[in-house]
Short mmCIF file of C-alpha atoms and ligand atoms in Angstrom, two decimals:
data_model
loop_
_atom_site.label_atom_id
_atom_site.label_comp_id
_atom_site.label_asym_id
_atom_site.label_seq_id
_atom_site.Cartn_x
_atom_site.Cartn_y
_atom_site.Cartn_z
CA UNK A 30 0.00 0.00 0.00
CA UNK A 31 0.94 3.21 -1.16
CA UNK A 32 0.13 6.79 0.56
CA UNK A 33 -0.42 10.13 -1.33
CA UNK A 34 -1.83 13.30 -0.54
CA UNK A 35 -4.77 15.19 -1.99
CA UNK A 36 -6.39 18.70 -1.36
CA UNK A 37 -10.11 19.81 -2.20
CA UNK A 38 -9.46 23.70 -3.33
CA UNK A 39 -11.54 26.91 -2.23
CA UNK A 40 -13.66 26.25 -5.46
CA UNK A 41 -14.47 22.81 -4.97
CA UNK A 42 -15.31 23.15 -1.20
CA UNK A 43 -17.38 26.69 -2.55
CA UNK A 44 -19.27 24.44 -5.06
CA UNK A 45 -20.20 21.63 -2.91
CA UNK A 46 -18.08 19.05 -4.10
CA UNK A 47 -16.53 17.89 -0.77
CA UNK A 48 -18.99 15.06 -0.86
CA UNK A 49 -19.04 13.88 -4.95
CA UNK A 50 -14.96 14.02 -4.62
CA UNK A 51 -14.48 12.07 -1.48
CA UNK A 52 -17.30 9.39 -3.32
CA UNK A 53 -14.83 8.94 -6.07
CA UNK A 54 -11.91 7.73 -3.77
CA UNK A 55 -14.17 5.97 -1.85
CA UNK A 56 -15.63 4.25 -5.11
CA UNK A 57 -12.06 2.92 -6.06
CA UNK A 58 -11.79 1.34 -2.27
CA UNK A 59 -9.52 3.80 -1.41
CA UNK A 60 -9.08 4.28 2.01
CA UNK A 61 -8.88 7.96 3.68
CA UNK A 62 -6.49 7.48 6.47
CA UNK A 63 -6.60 10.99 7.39
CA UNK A 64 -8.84 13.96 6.83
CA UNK A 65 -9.81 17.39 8.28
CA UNK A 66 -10.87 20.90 6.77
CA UNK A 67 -8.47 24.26 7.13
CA UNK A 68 -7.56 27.75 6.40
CA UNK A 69 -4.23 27.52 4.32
CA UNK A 70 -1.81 30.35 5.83
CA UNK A 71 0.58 32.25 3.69
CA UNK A 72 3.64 30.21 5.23
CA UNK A 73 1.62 26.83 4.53
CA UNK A 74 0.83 27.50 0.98
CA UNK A 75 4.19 28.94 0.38
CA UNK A 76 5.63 25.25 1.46
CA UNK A 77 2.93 23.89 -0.87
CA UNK A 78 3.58 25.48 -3.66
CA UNK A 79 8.09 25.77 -3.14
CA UNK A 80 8.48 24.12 -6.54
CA UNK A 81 6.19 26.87 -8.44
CA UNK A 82 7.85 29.75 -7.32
CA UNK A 83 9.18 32.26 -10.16
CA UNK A 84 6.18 30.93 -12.21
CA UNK A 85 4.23 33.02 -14.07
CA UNK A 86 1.13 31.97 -12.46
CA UNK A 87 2.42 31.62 -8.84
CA UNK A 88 0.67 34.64 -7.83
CA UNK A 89 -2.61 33.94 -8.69
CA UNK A 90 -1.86 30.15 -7.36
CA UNK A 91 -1.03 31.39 -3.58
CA UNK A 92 -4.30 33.57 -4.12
CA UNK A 93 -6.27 30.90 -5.23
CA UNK A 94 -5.31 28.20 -2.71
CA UNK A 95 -6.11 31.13 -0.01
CA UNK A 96 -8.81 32.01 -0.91
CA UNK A 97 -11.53 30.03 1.35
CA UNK A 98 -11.26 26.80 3.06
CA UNK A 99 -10.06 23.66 1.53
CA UNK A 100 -10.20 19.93 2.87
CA UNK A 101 -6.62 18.15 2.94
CA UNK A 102 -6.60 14.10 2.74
CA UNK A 103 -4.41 11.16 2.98
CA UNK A 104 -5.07 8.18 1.01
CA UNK A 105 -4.31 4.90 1.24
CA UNK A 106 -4.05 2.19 -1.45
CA UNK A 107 -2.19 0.17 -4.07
CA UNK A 108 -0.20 2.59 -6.11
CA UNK A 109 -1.81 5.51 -4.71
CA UNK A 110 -0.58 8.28 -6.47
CA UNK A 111 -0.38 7.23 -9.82
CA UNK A 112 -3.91 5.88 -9.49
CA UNK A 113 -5.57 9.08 -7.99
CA UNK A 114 -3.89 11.38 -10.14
CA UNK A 115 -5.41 8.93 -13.10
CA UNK A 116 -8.97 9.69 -10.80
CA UNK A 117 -8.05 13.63 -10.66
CA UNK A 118 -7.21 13.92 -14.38
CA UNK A 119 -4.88 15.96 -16.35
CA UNK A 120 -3.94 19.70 -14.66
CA UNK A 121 -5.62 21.72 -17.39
CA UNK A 122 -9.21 20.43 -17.36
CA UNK A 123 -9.55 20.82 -21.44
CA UNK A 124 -6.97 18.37 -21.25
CA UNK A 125 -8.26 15.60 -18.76
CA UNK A 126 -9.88 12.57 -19.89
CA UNK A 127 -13.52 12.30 -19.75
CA UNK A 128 -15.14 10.85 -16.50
CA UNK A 129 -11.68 12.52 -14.60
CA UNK A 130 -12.53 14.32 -11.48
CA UNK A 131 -10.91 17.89 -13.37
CA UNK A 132 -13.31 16.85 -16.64
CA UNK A 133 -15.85 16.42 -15.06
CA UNK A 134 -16.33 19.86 -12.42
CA UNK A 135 -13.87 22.05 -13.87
CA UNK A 136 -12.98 24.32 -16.90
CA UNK A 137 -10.13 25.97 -16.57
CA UNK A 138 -6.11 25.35 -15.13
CA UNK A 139 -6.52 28.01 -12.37
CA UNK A 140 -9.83 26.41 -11.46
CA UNK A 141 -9.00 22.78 -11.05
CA UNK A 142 -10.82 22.26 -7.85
CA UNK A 143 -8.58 19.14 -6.33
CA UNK A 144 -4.62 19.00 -6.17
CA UNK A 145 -2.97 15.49 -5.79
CA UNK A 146 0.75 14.75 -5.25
CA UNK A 147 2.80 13.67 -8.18
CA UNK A 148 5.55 11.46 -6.86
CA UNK A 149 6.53 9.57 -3.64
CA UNK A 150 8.77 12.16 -2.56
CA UNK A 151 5.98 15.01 -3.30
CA UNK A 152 3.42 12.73 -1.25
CA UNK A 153 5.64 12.27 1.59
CA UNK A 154 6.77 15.83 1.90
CA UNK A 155 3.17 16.87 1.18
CA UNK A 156 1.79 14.69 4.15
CA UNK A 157 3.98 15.92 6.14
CA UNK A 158 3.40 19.70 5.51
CA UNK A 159 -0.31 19.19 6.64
CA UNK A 160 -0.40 16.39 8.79
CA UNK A 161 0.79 15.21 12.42
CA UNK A 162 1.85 11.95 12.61
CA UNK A 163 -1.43 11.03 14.75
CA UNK A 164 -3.54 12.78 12.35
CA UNK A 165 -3.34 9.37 10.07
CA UNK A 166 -5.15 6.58 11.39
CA UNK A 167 -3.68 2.95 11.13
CA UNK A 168 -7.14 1.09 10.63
CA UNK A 169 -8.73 -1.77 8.31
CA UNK A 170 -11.05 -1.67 5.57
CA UNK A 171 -13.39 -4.42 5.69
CA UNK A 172 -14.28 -3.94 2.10
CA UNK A 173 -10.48 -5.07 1.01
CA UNK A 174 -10.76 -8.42 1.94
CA UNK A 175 -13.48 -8.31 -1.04
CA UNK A 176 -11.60 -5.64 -3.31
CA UNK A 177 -7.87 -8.00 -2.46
CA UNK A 178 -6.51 -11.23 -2.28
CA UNK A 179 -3.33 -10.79 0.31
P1 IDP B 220 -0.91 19.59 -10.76
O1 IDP B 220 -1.85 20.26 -9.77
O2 IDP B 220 -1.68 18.81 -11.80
O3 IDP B 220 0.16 18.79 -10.11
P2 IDP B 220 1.13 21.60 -11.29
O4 IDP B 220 1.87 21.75 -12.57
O5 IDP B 220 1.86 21.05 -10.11
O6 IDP B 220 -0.20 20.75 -11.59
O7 IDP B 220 0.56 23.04 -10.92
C1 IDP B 220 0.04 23.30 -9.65
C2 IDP B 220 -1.24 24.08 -9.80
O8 IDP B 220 -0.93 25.35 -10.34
C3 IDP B 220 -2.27 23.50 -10.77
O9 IDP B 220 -3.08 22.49 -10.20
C4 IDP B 220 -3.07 24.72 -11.14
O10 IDP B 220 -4.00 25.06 -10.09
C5 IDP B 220 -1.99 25.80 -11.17
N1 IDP B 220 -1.47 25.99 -12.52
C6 IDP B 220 -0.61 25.20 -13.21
N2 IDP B 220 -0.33 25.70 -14.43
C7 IDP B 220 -1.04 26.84 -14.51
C8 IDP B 220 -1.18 27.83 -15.53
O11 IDP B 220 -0.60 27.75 -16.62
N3 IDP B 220 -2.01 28.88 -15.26
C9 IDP B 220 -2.68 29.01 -14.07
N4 IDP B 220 -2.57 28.12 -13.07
C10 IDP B 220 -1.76 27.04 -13.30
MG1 MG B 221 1.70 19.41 -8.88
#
């Protein structure tokens, strides 16, 4: 099992889709081994966002990202972060497949409602930016021993 981090942006918690992302995960058998909803500071979103800076939309990302609440998650599963940034879709929504989480709710790259990490390292460092260590919750999933075979 694999852990990765994902964030529901200001728009998506503005436009009610805390609930229809979370289902998505949840569909897949994903398990959410850690979850609360926050305020991103200046200082948090600046750690975020380290590998952005000089961009020439870094402005508008810091902005964007604190701008209004946003709910932070770690999932658990097999090959985690490749397989929810396959759920999440491709960064500019005109660009993500259909049925993607970014096809489906969004319309535009500043507007992508839902961040996911990229690579281990990002998912680790990520987790660790916005979680305690016991903030994530060592628990099983009944529904594996359906969805697995050891
Ligand atoms: P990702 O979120 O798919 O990993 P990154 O390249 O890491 O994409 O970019 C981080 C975030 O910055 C994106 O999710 C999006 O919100 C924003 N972003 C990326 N490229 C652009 C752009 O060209 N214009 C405006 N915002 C952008
Ligand atoms: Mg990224």
């Amino acid at each position: 099992m694999e852990r990765t981090f994902i964030m529901v942006k200001p728009d998506g918690v503005q436009r009610g889709l805390i609930g229809k992302i979370i289902q998505r995960f949840e569909d897949r058998g994903m398990k959410i081994v850690a979850m609360k909803l926050i305020q991103v500071s200046k200082q948090i979103a600046e750690l975020q966002y380290e590998e952005h800076v000089g961009k020439p939309f870094y402005n508008l990302l810091m902005e964007y990202i604190m701008s209004g609440p946003v709910v932070v998650m770690v999932i658990e599963a097999p090959d985690a972060i490749k397989q929810v940034r396959r759920i999440v879709g491709a960064t500019n929504p005109q660009n993500a497949d259909v049925g993607t989480i970014r096809q489906t709710w969004a319309q535009d790259v500043s507007r992508n409602i839902i961040h996911a990490s990229d690579k281990p390292e990002s998912a680790e460092r990520e987790i660790g930016i916005f979680f305690n260590r016991n903030e994530i919750l060592d628990y099983p999933l009944t529904v594996h021993k359906l969805m697995f075979i050891d």
